[in-house]
């Protein structure tokens, strides 16, 4: 049986990856310390024999006493409010956590996939962003803890490839949304959906003219799977190129939820990128991948999920 180890497997993306790799017939080892993830995301998997959970902070070294074929490093706070609250943990998991999991992959002869991010492009001066763009990041700004951790992680992963011949993949993930996001993680999708469902004003930061491009989680998971199974060792963008302003997005959420909420304007966070749109030419050409789920369909599924969470009054703790 092929065994895949997923760090951050109890988080939003990680838990969907656990589901996907189990569905592909892999044994899955999920490693998480619940700093931003939840046991509820993997509760349905805990009794399976082909699933193993290990509660551990991957910034500290660890060993696994069984063969591993793939290591996917997804552990990291990912929402701006999470990484602003956890700046040192974010830097540690991107640096020490990456080093530890690279060492683990090397010891097992496993292939290694790093969850990188569009944030490596910072507040981009090139639009849309191709993988060849080196970015515009403020290392000492509040977002620097995340952006620079991921940039360091990319450099470290590439060094393991060059020096040790490790088989690597680097995915640069653009804003992805879907069920199992935390309602209160501060990212724009859960924030706006909750506000719209509760009839409170949608908190638009700045004038709302900054843009983002939103990818539904099932499309992302397909892109990750294809990249892992490919031989592509350079970074690949995965995201949905459909770009919109945050103000338009707020209006879309109000419409999709049939809400009477208004919009309220608030200060723009420091270094908030003004534009973001993936150039996915490489993913199209090398992986034959492109997104399939349009915004209306993805938002419909996501809104139903958050409605369930709100109605059940489920606590957002592990
Ligand atoms: P998330 O917060 O839901 O998941 C992160 C998971 O990592 C959580 O379960 C958390 O408990 C775990 N974790 C964090 N630090 C850890 C540590 N030191 N040891 C063990 N576990 C730890 O966030 P997400 O949106 O699922 O993001 C997952 C990954 O994908 C992150 O690496 C993030 O940078 C990357 N990413 C996500 C997006 C997106 O739009 N969702 C975009 C770009 C990159
Ligand atoms: N945003 C907003 N209101 C909110 C949360 C976010 O206007 O309540 C904006 C934020 O300033 C950014 C965009 O929405 O321009 C996306 O924010 P998110 O935190 O989801 O992710 P980012 O792309 O900034 O990492």
mmCIF file of C-alpha atoms and ligand atoms in Angstrom:
data_model
loop_
_atom_site.group_PDB
_atom_site.id
_atom_site.type_symbol
_atom_site.label_atom_id
_atom_site.label_comp_id
_atom_site.label_asym_id
_atom_site.label_seq_id
_atom_site.Cartn_x
_atom_site.Cartn_y
_atom_site.Cartn_z
ATOM 1 C CA UNK A 1 0.000 0.000 0.000
ATOM 2 C CA UNK A 2 1.245 3.498 -0.867
ATOM 3 C CA UNK A 3 1.562 5.669 2.245
ATOM 4 C CA UNK A 4 1.195 9.444 2.090
ATOM 5 C CA UNK A 5 2.028 11.689 5.033
ATOM 6 C CA UNK A 6 0.179 15.004 5.164
ATOM 7 C CA UNK A 7 1.238 17.714 7.623
ATOM 8 C CA UNK A 8 -1.537 20.140 8.489
ATOM 9 C CA UNK A 9 -3.958 17.319 7.633
ATOM 10 C CA UNK A 10 -6.566 18.491 10.155
ATOM 11 C CA UNK A 11 -6.826 21.895 8.488
ATOM 12 C CA UNK A 12 -9.101 23.094 5.698
ATOM 13 C CA UNK A 13 -7.043 21.945 2.692
ATOM 14 C CA UNK A 14 -5.219 19.144 4.513
ATOM 15 C CA UNK A 15 -8.432 17.365 5.513
ATOM 16 C CA UNK A 16 -9.704 17.422 1.906
ATOM 17 C CA UNK A 17 -6.347 15.970 0.842
ATOM 18 C CA UNK A 18 -6.661 13.186 3.445
ATOM 19 C CA UNK A 19 -10.060 12.329 1.908
ATOM 20 C CA UNK A 20 -8.671 12.382 -1.636
ATOM 21 C CA UNK A 21 -5.606 10.248 -0.981
ATOM 22 C CA UNK A 22 -7.670 7.690 0.959
ATOM 23 C CA UNK A 23 -10.093 7.602 -1.976
ATOM 24 C CA UNK A 24 -7.101 6.917 -4.274
ATOM 25 C CA UNK A 25 -6.314 3.852 -2.137
ATOM 26 C CA UNK A 26 -3.382 5.347 -0.214
ATOM 27 C CA UNK A 27 -2.748 4.860 3.467
ATOM 28 C CA UNK A 28 -2.687 8.356 5.016
ATOM 29 C CA UNK A 29 -0.701 9.572 8.001
ATOM 30 C CA UNK A 30 -2.001 12.949 9.143
ATOM 31 C CA UNK A 31 0.235 15.066 11.373
ATOM 32 C CA UNK A 32 -1.195 18.177 13.006
ATOM 33 C CA UNK A 33 -0.958 20.126 16.263
ATOM 34 C CA UNK A 34 -4.424 21.773 15.909
ATOM 35 C CA UNK A 35 -2.972 25.291 16.132
ATOM 36 C CA UNK A 36 -5.468 26.414 13.458
ATOM 37 C CA UNK A 37 -6.998 23.054 12.482
ATOM 38 C CA UNK A 38 -9.732 20.992 14.120
ATOM 39 C CA UNK A 39 -10.304 17.367 15.021
ATOM 40 C CA UNK A 40 -13.817 17.760 13.585
ATOM 41 C CA UNK A 41 -12.269 17.956 10.073
ATOM 42 C CA UNK A 42 -10.871 14.410 10.381
ATOM 43 C CA UNK A 43 -13.357 12.909 12.869
ATOM 44 C CA UNK A 44 -14.900 10.804 10.089
ATOM 45 C CA UNK A 45 -11.496 9.223 9.363
ATOM 46 C CA UNK A 46 -10.236 8.403 12.849
ATOM 47 C CA UNK A 47 -11.627 4.832 12.989
ATOM 48 C CA UNK A 48 -10.280 3.794 9.577
ATOM 49 C CA UNK A 49 -7.415 1.299 9.509
ATOM 50 C CA UNK A 50 -5.814 3.042 6.546
ATOM 51 C CA UNK A 51 -5.701 6.357 8.445
ATOM 52 C CA UNK A 52 -3.275 7.255 11.208
ATOM 53 C CA UNK A 53 -3.284 10.496 13.164
ATOM 54 C CA UNK A 54 -0.309 11.908 14.992
ATOM 55 C CA UNK A 55 -0.662 15.024 17.142
ATOM 56 C CA UNK A 56 2.682 16.772 16.777
ATOM 57 C CA UNK A 57 4.212 20.192 16.117
ATOM 58 C CA UNK A 58 6.256 19.574 12.947
ATOM 59 C CA UNK A 59 8.604 22.438 13.821
ATOM 60 C CA UNK A 60 10.067 19.823 16.200
ATOM 61 C CA UNK A 61 11.788 16.798 14.612
ATOM 62 C CA UNK A 62 9.882 13.517 14.388
ATOM 63 C CA UNK A 63 10.277 10.032 12.959
ATOM 64 C CA UNK A 64 7.788 7.631 11.416
ATOM 65 C CA UNK A 65 8.172 3.884 12.000
ATOM 66 C CA UNK A 66 6.702 2.719 8.688
ATOM 67 C CA UNK A 67 7.528 3.277 4.992
ATOM 68 C CA UNK A 68 6.340 6.527 3.377
ATOM 69 C CA UNK A 69 6.051 7.166 -0.376
ATOM 70 C CA UNK A 70 4.892 10.810 -0.374
ATOM 71 C CA UNK A 71 5.237 13.721 2.071
ATOM 72 C CA UNK A 72 2.909 16.713 1.603
ATOM 73 C CA UNK A 73 3.832 19.689 3.795
ATOM 74 C CA UNK A 74 0.672 21.732 4.386
ATOM 75 C CA UNK A 75 1.168 22.669 8.039
ATOM 76 C CA UNK A 76 1.162 26.453 8.490
ATOM 77 C CA UNK A 77 -1.211 29.112 9.719
ATOM 78 C CA UNK A 78 -2.705 30.400 6.465
ATOM 79 C CA UNK A 79 -5.211 33.128 7.248
ATOM 80 C CA UNK A 80 -3.768 36.634 7.674
ATOM 81 C CA UNK A 81 -5.270 36.976 11.157
ATOM 82 C CA UNK A 82 -3.860 33.587 12.162
ATOM 83 C CA UNK A 83 -0.341 34.327 11.024
ATOM 84 C CA UNK A 84 -0.439 37.829 12.496
ATOM 85 C CA UNK A 85 -1.345 36.221 15.853
ATOM 86 C CA UNK A 86 1.234 33.451 15.419
ATOM 87 C CA UNK A 87 4.185 35.156 13.695
ATOM 88 C CA UNK A 88 6.962 33.073 15.232
ATOM 89 C CA UNK A 89 5.109 29.753 14.863
ATOM 90 C CA UNK A 90 4.490 30.670 11.206
ATOM 91 C CA UNK A 91 8.166 31.376 10.580
ATOM 92 C CA UNK A 92 9.140 28.194 12.421
ATOM 93 C CA UNK A 93 6.787 25.868 10.571
ATOM 94 C CA UNK A 94 7.865 27.338 7.214
ATOM 95 C CA UNK A 95 11.568 26.978 8.052
ATOM 96 C CA UNK A 96 12.145 24.310 10.747
ATOM 97 C CA UNK A 97 8.961 22.428 9.804
ATOM 98 C CA UNK A 98 10.035 22.349 6.172
ATOM 99 C CA UNK A 99 13.552 21.209 7.122
ATOM 100 C CA UNK A 100 12.215 18.465 9.419
ATOM 101 C CA UNK A 101 9.762 17.135 6.842
ATOM 102 C CA UNK A 102 12.396 17.266 4.080
ATOM 103 C CA UNK A 103 14.673 15.177 6.318
ATOM 104 C CA UNK A 104 11.824 12.737 6.881
ATOM 105 C CA UNK A 105 11.161 12.471 3.123
ATOM 106 C CA UNK A 106 14.853 11.912 2.438
ATOM 107 C CA UNK A 107 15.145 9.222 5.111
ATOM 108 C CA UNK A 108 12.178 7.381 3.552
ATOM 109 C CA UNK A 109 13.118 7.973 -0.093
ATOM 110 C CA UNK A 110 9.749 9.733 -0.447
ATOM 111 C CA UNK A 111 8.670 12.393 -2.958
ATOM 112 C CA UNK A 112 7.986 15.763 -1.313
ATOM 113 C CA UNK A 113 5.335 18.381 -2.104
ATOM 114 C CA UNK A 114 5.429 21.859 -0.565
ATOM 115 C CA UNK A 115 2.260 23.913 -0.171
ATOM 116 C CA UNK A 116 3.565 27.321 -1.207
ATOM 117 C CA UNK A 117 1.436 30.337 -1.959
ATOM 118 C CA UNK A 118 0.681 33.257 -4.240
ATOM 119 C CA UNK A 119 2.010 35.337 -1.315
ATOM 120 C CA UNK A 120 5.537 34.622 -2.594
ATOM 121 C CA UNK A 121 4.628 37.280 -5.206
ATOM 122 C CA UNK A 122 3.751 39.749 -2.387
ATOM 123 C CA UNK A 123 2.016 42.882 -3.668
ATOM 124 C CA UNK A 124 2.721 41.987 -7.289
ATOM 125 C CA UNK A 125 4.010 44.425 -9.899
ATOM 126 C CA UNK A 126 3.377 41.917 -12.693
ATOM 127 C CA UNK A 127 -0.158 40.916 -13.596
ATOM 128 C CA UNK A 128 -1.305 38.171 -13.877
ATOM 129 C CA UNK A 129 1.466 36.393 -11.967
ATOM 130 C CA UNK A 130 3.507 33.763 -13.860
ATOM 131 C CA UNK A 131 5.856 31.427 -11.970
ATOM 132 C CA UNK A 132 8.839 33.334 -13.441
ATOM 133 C CA UNK A 133 7.930 36.481 -11.450
ATOM 134 C CA UNK A 134 10.144 36.863 -8.341
ATOM 135 C CA UNK A 135 7.721 38.959 -6.351
ATOM 136 C CA UNK A 136 7.485 42.159 -4.338
ATOM 137 C CA UNK A 137 7.545 41.254 -0.645
ATOM 138 C CA UNK A 138 8.127 43.470 2.387
ATOM 139 C CA UNK A 139 10.257 41.256 4.668
ATOM 140 C CA UNK A 140 9.623 43.348 7.790
ATOM 141 C CA UNK A 141 5.919 44.070 7.262
ATOM 142 C CA UNK A 142 3.296 42.107 9.223
ATOM 143 C CA UNK A 143 2.664 39.690 6.327
ATOM 144 C CA UNK A 144 6.413 39.095 5.923
ATOM 145 C CA UNK A 145 6.317 36.267 8.500
ATOM 146 C CA UNK A 146 4.186 34.193 6.143
ATOM 147 C CA UNK A 147 5.539 35.343 2.792
ATOM 148 C CA UNK A 148 9.189 34.994 3.737
ATOM 149 C CA UNK A 149 8.623 31.655 5.494
ATOM 150 C CA UNK A 150 7.158 30.295 2.263
ATOM 151 C CA UNK A 151 9.921 31.829 0.146
ATOM 152 C CA UNK A 152 12.518 30.272 2.450
ATOM 153 C CA UNK A 153 10.639 26.963 2.260
ATOM 154 C CA UNK A 154 10.758 27.036 -1.558
ATOM 155 C CA UNK A 155 14.513 27.709 -1.430
ATOM 156 C CA UNK A 156 15.073 24.898 1.087
ATOM 157 C CA UNK A 157 13.015 22.379 -0.886
ATOM 158 C CA UNK A 158 14.899 23.304 -4.068
ATOM 159 C CA UNK A 159 18.245 22.902 -2.258
ATOM 160 C CA UNK A 160 17.249 19.372 -1.164
ATOM 161 C CA UNK A 161 16.475 18.620 -4.807
ATOM 162 C CA UNK A 162 19.805 19.992 -6.027
ATOM 163 C CA UNK A 163 22.016 18.620 -3.264
ATOM 164 C CA UNK A 164 20.297 15.347 -2.311
ATOM 165 C CA UNK A 165 18.372 14.619 -5.523
ATOM 166 C CA UNK A 166 15.080 14.607 -3.578
ATOM 167 C CA UNK A 167 12.041 14.339 -5.854
ATOM 168 C CA UNK A 168 10.161 17.590 -5.186
ATOM 169 C CA UNK A 169 6.997 19.491 -6.134
ATOM 170 C CA UNK A 170 6.205 23.118 -5.287
ATOM 171 C CA UNK A 171 2.631 24.302 -5.655
ATOM 172 C CA UNK A 172 1.835 28.007 -5.411
ATOM 173 C CA UNK A 173 -1.746 28.057 -4.203
ATOM 174 C CA UNK A 174 -3.955 31.086 -4.918
ATOM 175 C CA UNK A 175 -6.965 31.961 -2.704
ATOM 176 C CA UNK A 176 -8.935 28.745 -2.244
ATOM 177 C CA UNK A 177 -12.256 28.368 -0.456
ATOM 178 C CA UNK A 178 -14.823 25.734 0.441
ATOM 179 C CA UNK A 179 -16.354 23.671 3.235
ATOM 180 C CA UNK A 180 -14.263 23.163 6.411
ATOM 181 C CA UNK A 181 -12.840 26.669 6.434
ATOM 182 C CA UNK A 182 -13.224 28.076 9.923
ATOM 183 C CA UNK A 183 -16.094 30.526 10.103
ATOM 184 C CA UNK A 184 -13.960 32.931 12.120
ATOM 185 C CA UNK A 185 -10.555 32.515 10.489
ATOM 186 C CA UNK A 186 -10.815 36.067 9.146
ATOM 187 C CA UNK A 187 -10.395 35.202 5.464
ATOM 188 C CA UNK A 188 -12.760 37.003 3.177
ATOM 189 C CA UNK A 189 -14.948 34.054 2.143
ATOM 190 C CA UNK A 190 -16.013 32.894 5.627
ATOM 191 C CA UNK A 191 -16.147 36.498 6.891
ATOM 192 C CA UNK A 192 -18.510 37.727 4.156
ATOM 193 C CA UNK A 193 -20.652 34.578 4.151
ATOM 194 C CA UNK A 194 -21.168 34.713 7.908
ATOM 195 C CA UNK A 195 -21.952 38.427 7.827
ATOM 196 C CA UNK A 196 -24.416 37.985 4.956
ATOM 197 C CA UNK A 197 -26.143 35.016 6.615
ATOM 198 C CA UNK A 198 -26.455 36.912 9.887
ATOM 199 C CA UNK A 199 -27.642 40.114 8.188
ATOM 200 C CA UNK A 200 -24.735 42.225 9.463
ATOM 201 C CA UNK A 201 -22.671 44.585 7.279
ATOM 202 C CA UNK A 202 -19.993 43.012 5.067
ATOM 203 C CA UNK A 203 -16.657 44.403 6.267
ATOM 204 C CA UNK A 204 -14.879 45.553 3.100
ATOM 205 C CA UNK A 205 -11.267 46.604 3.766
ATOM 206 C CA UNK A 206 -10.008 49.715 1.973
ATOM 207 C CA UNK A 207 -12.149 50.859 -0.943
ATOM 208 C CA UNK A 208 -12.696 47.237 -2.018
ATOM 209 C CA UNK A 209 -10.943 47.820 -5.368
ATOM 210 C CA UNK A 210 -8.193 45.269 -4.566
ATOM 211 C CA UNK A 211 -8.699 42.052 -6.535
ATOM 212 C CA UNK A 212 -8.555 38.330 -5.783
ATOM 213 C CA UNK A 213 -9.277 35.191 -7.823
ATOM 214 C CA UNK A 214 -11.087 32.410 -5.941
ATOM 215 C CA UNK A 215 -10.577 28.688 -6.553
ATOM 216 C CA UNK A 216 -12.947 26.010 -5.230
ATOM 217 C CA UNK A 217 -11.285 23.376 -3.064
ATOM 218 C CA UNK A 218 -12.088 20.334 -5.266
ATOM 219 C CA UNK A 219 -10.318 21.998 -8.221
ATOM 220 C CA UNK A 220 -7.276 22.706 -6.074
ATOM 221 C CA UNK A 221 -7.147 19.131 -4.762
ATOM 222 C CA UNK A 222 -7.244 17.803 -8.345
ATOM 223 C CA UNK A 223 -4.368 20.153 -9.260
ATOM 224 C CA UNK A 224 -2.322 18.969 -6.261
ATOM 225 C CA UNK A 225 -2.902 15.320 -7.143
ATOM 226 C CA UNK A 226 -1.921 15.857 -10.773
ATOM 227 C CA UNK A 227 1.187 17.805 -9.821
ATOM 228 C CA UNK A 228 2.290 15.129 -7.364
ATOM 229 C CA UNK A 229 1.876 12.394 -9.977
ATOM 230 C CA UNK A 230 3.746 14.454 -12.613
ATOM 231 C CA UNK A 231 7.509 14.746 -12.850
ATOM 232 C CA UNK A 232 7.395 18.562 -12.621
ATOM 233 C CA UNK A 233 9.909 19.804 -10.051
ATOM 234 C CA UNK A 234 9.605 23.571 -10.682
ATOM 235 C CA UNK A 235 6.926 25.706 -8.976
ATOM 236 C CA UNK A 236 3.443 25.562 -10.505
ATOM 237 C CA UNK A 237 0.603 28.033 -9.863
ATOM 238 C CA UNK A 238 -2.766 26.484 -9.096
ATOM 239 C CA UNK A 239 -5.728 28.814 -8.816
ATOM 240 C CA UNK A 240 -8.747 30.107 -10.633
ATOM 241 C CA UNK A 241 -7.953 32.996 -13.007
ATOM 242 C CA UNK A 242 -11.451 34.511 -12.677
ATOM 243 C CA UNK A 243 -10.518 37.801 -10.984
ATOM 244 C CA UNK A 244 -12.828 40.250 -9.225
ATOM 245 C CA UNK A 245 -12.680 43.206 -6.887
ATOM 246 C CA UNK A 246 -13.451 42.565 -3.227
ATOM 247 C CA UNK A 247 -16.377 45.000 -3.503
ATOM 248 C CA UNK A 248 -17.847 42.963 -6.373
ATOM 249 C CA UNK A 249 -17.228 39.846 -4.336
ATOM 250 C CA UNK A 250 -19.172 41.323 -1.401
ATOM 251 C CA UNK A 251 -22.084 42.061 -3.720
ATOM 252 C CA UNK A 252 -21.915 38.527 -5.123
ATOM 253 C CA UNK A 253 -22.089 37.047 -1.617
ATOM 254 C CA UNK A 254 -25.082 39.244 -0.724
ATOM 255 C CA UNK A 255 -26.846 38.028 -3.875
ATOM 256 C CA UNK A 256 -25.984 34.344 -3.415
ATOM 257 C CA UNK A 257 -27.202 34.357 0.193
ATOM 258 C CA UNK A 258 -30.324 36.394 -0.589
ATOM 259 C CA UNK A 259 -29.241 38.727 2.196
ATOM 260 C CA UNK A 260 -30.238 42.292 2.995
ATOM 261 C CA UNK A 261 -26.780 43.115 4.391
ATOM 262 C CA UNK A 262 -25.089 46.380 3.467
ATOM 263 C CA UNK A 263 -21.371 46.942 3.035
ATOM 264 C CA UNK A 264 -19.212 48.800 5.589
ATOM 265 C CA UNK A 265 -15.730 50.113 4.815
ATOM 266 C CA UNK A 266 -12.731 49.596 7.126
ATOM 267 C CA UNK A 267 -8.999 50.327 7.081
ATOM 268 C CA UNK A 268 -6.997 48.309 4.574
ATOM 269 C CA UNK A 269 -4.533 46.001 6.394
ATOM 270 C CA UNK A 270 -0.844 46.909 5.933
ATOM 271 C CA UNK A 271 0.714 45.480 2.739
ATOM 272 C CA UNK A 272 -2.600 43.989 1.551
ATOM 273 C CA UNK A 273 -1.862 43.017 -2.093
ATOM 274 C CA UNK A 274 -3.717 45.222 -4.601
ATOM 275 C CA UNK A 275 -4.137 42.581 -7.276
ATOM 276 C CA UNK A 276 -3.869 38.824 -7.546
ATOM 277 C CA UNK A 277 -4.575 36.567 -10.490
ATOM 278 C CA UNK A 278 -2.769 33.339 -11.339
ATOM 279 C CA UNK A 279 -1.256 32.780 -14.758
ATOM 280 C CA UNK A 280 -2.076 29.068 -15.093
ATOM 281 C CA UNK A 281 -0.487 28.470 -18.505
ATOM 282 C CA UNK A 282 2.039 26.097 -16.932
ATOM 283 C CA UNK A 283 -0.606 24.034 -15.090
ATOM 284 C CA UNK A 284 -2.633 23.811 -18.310
ATOM 285 C CA UNK A 285 0.359 22.724 -20.405
ATOM 286 C CA UNK A 286 2.199 20.446 -17.964
ATOM 287 C CA UNK A 287 -0.687 18.975 -15.965
ATOM 288 C CA UNK A 288 -3.629 19.354 -18.345
ATOM 289 C CA UNK A 289 -5.304 21.068 -15.387
ATOM 290 C CA UNK A 290 -7.735 23.936 -15.232
ATOM 291 C CA UNK A 291 -10.518 24.797 -12.796
ATOM 292 C CA UNK A 292 -13.950 23.298 -13.474
ATOM 293 C CA UNK A 293 -16.108 24.708 -10.674
ATOM 294 C CA UNK A 294 -17.450 28.194 -11.306
ATOM 295 C CA UNK A 295 -17.943 30.745 -8.530
ATOM 296 C CA UNK A 296 -21.734 30.321 -8.282
ATOM 297 C CA UNK A 297 -21.453 26.546 -7.830
ATOM 298 C CA UNK A 298 -18.538 26.711 -5.389
ATOM 299 C CA UNK A 299 -20.134 29.464 -3.348
ATOM 300 C CA UNK A 300 -23.424 27.540 -3.230
ATOM 301 C CA UNK A 301 -21.690 24.535 -1.627
ATOM 302 C CA UNK A 302 -19.691 26.735 0.725
ATOM 303 C CA UNK A 303 -22.701 28.767 1.831
ATOM 304 C CA UNK A 304 -24.648 25.556 2.585
ATOM 305 C CA UNK A 305 -21.741 24.340 4.694
ATOM 306 C CA UNK A 306 -21.548 27.576 6.714
ATOM 307 C CA UNK A 307 -25.339 27.617 7.112
ATOM 308 C CA UNK A 308 -25.051 24.166 8.703
ATOM 309 C CA UNK A 309 -22.269 25.328 11.023
ATOM 310 C CA UNK A 310 -24.245 28.390 12.130
ATOM 311 C CA UNK A 311 -27.512 26.466 12.608
ATOM 312 C CA UNK A 312 -25.820 23.706 14.596
ATOM 313 C CA UNK A 313 -24.021 26.334 16.679
ATOM 314 C CA UNK A 314 -20.991 24.052 16.413
ATOM 315 C CA UNK A 315 -18.069 25.314 18.467
ATOM 316 C CA UNK A 316 -14.996 26.085 16.345
ATOM 317 C CA UNK A 317 -12.558 24.258 18.570
ATOM 318 C CA UNK A 318 -11.016 20.834 18.193
HETATM 319 P P1 LIG B 1 -5.537 25.822 7.869
HETATM 320 O O1 LIG B 1 -5.150 26.772 8.933
HETATM 321 O O2 LIG B 1 -6.951 25.355 7.824
HETATM 322 O O3 LIG B 1 -4.633 24.509 7.929
HETATM 323 C C1 LIG B 1 -3.302 24.514 8.405
HETATM 324 C C2 LIG B 1 -3.128 23.287 9.282
HETATM 325 O O4 LIG B 1 -1.756 23.207 9.689
HETATM 326 C C3 LIG B 1 -3.970 23.355 10.558
HETATM 327 O O5 LIG B 1 -4.646 22.129 10.772
HETATM 328 C C4 LIG B 1 -2.942 23.604 11.651
HETATM 329 O O6 LIG B 1 -3.345 23.118 12.912
HETATM 330 C C5 LIG B 1 -1.721 22.887 11.081
HETATM 331 N N1 LIG B 1 -0.448 23.377 11.605
HETATM 332 C C6 LIG B 1 0.009 24.654 11.611
HETATM 333 N N2 LIG B 1 1.238 24.700 12.186
HETATM 334 C C7 LIG B 1 1.551 23.422 12.525
HETATM 335 C C8 LIG B 1 2.687 22.813 13.138
HETATM 336 N N3 LIG B 1 3.745 23.542 13.531
HETATM 337 N N4 LIG B 1 2.690 21.474 13.324
HETATM 338 C C9 LIG B 1 1.624 20.711 12.944
HETATM 339 N N5 LIG B 1 0.521 21.239 12.359
HETATM 340 C C10 LIG B 1 0.497 22.577 12.161
HETATM 341 O O7 LIG B 1 -5.112 26.483 6.480
HETATM 342 P P2 LIG B 1 -5.313 25.979 4.975
HETATM 343 O O8 LIG B 1 -6.036 27.033 4.240
HETATM 344 O O9 LIG B 1 -5.826 24.599 4.950
HETATM 345 O O10 LIG B 1 -3.815 26.006 4.448
HETATM 346 C C11 LIG B 1 -3.048 24.822 4.364
HETATM 347 C C12 LIG B 1 -1.734 25.113 3.650
HETATM 348 O O11 LIG B 1 -1.984 25.604 2.343
HETATM 349 C C13 LIG B 1 -0.857 26.140 4.352
HETATM 350 O O12 LIG B 1 0.497 25.735 4.259
HETATM 351 C C14 LIG B 1 -1.077 27.397 3.545
HETATM 352 O O13 LIG B 1 0.037 28.238 3.574
HETATM 353 C C15 LIG B 1 -1.319 26.835 2.148
HETATM 354 N N6 LIG B 1 -2.121 27.771 1.335
HETATM 355 C C16 LIG B 1 -3.466 27.859 1.492
HETATM 356 C C17 LIG B 1 -4.181 28.766 0.718
HETATM 357 C C18 LIG B 1 -5.689 28.884 0.796
HETATM 358 O O14 LIG B 1 -6.257 29.699 0.066
HETATM 359 N N7 LIG B 1 -6.393 28.115 1.594
HETATM 360 C C19 LIG B 1 -3.514 29.595 -0.190
HETATM 361 C C20 LIG B 1 -2.132 29.491 -0.287
HETATM 362 C C21 LIG B 1 -1.442 28.558 0.466
HETATM 363 N N1 LIG B 2 -10.987 41.361 3.168
HETATM 364 C C1 LIG B 2 -12.030 42.243 3.369
HETATM 365 N N2 LIG B 2 -12.852 42.041 4.450
HETATM 366 C C2 LIG B 2 -12.686 40.989 5.316
HETATM 367 C C3 LIG B 2 -11.619 40.085 5.087
HETATM 368 C C4 LIG B 2 -10.783 40.311 4.000
HETATM 369 O O1 LIG B 2 -12.222 43.202 2.611
HETATM 370 O O2 LIG B 2 -13.473 40.871 6.278
HETATM 371 C C5 LIG B 2 -10.101 41.576 1.997
HETATM 372 C C6 LIG B 2 -8.612 41.627 2.348
HETATM 373 O O3 LIG B 2 -8.243 42.935 2.701
HETATM 374 C C7 LIG B 2 -7.993 41.154 1.043
HETATM 375 C C8 LIG B 2 -9.015 40.189 0.467
HETATM 376 O O4 LIG B 2 -10.248 40.466 1.139
HETATM 377 O O5 LIG B 2 -7.835 42.251 0.170
HETATM 378 C C9 LIG B 2 -8.664 38.720 0.687
HETATM 379 O O6 LIG B 2 -8.368 38.547 2.050
HETATM 380 P P1 LIG B 2 -8.060 37.142 2.707
HETATM 381 O O7 LIG B 2 -7.756 37.381 4.151
HETATM 382 O O8 LIG B 2 -9.136 36.171 2.391
HETATM 383 O O9 LIG B 2 -6.751 36.590 1.966
HETATM 384 P P2 LIG B 2 -5.434 37.264 1.322
HETATM 385 O O10 LIG B 2 -5.655 37.114 -0.136
HETATM 386 O O11 LIG B 2 -5.323 38.689 1.723
HETATM 387 O O12 LIG B 2 -4.344 36.425 1.850
#
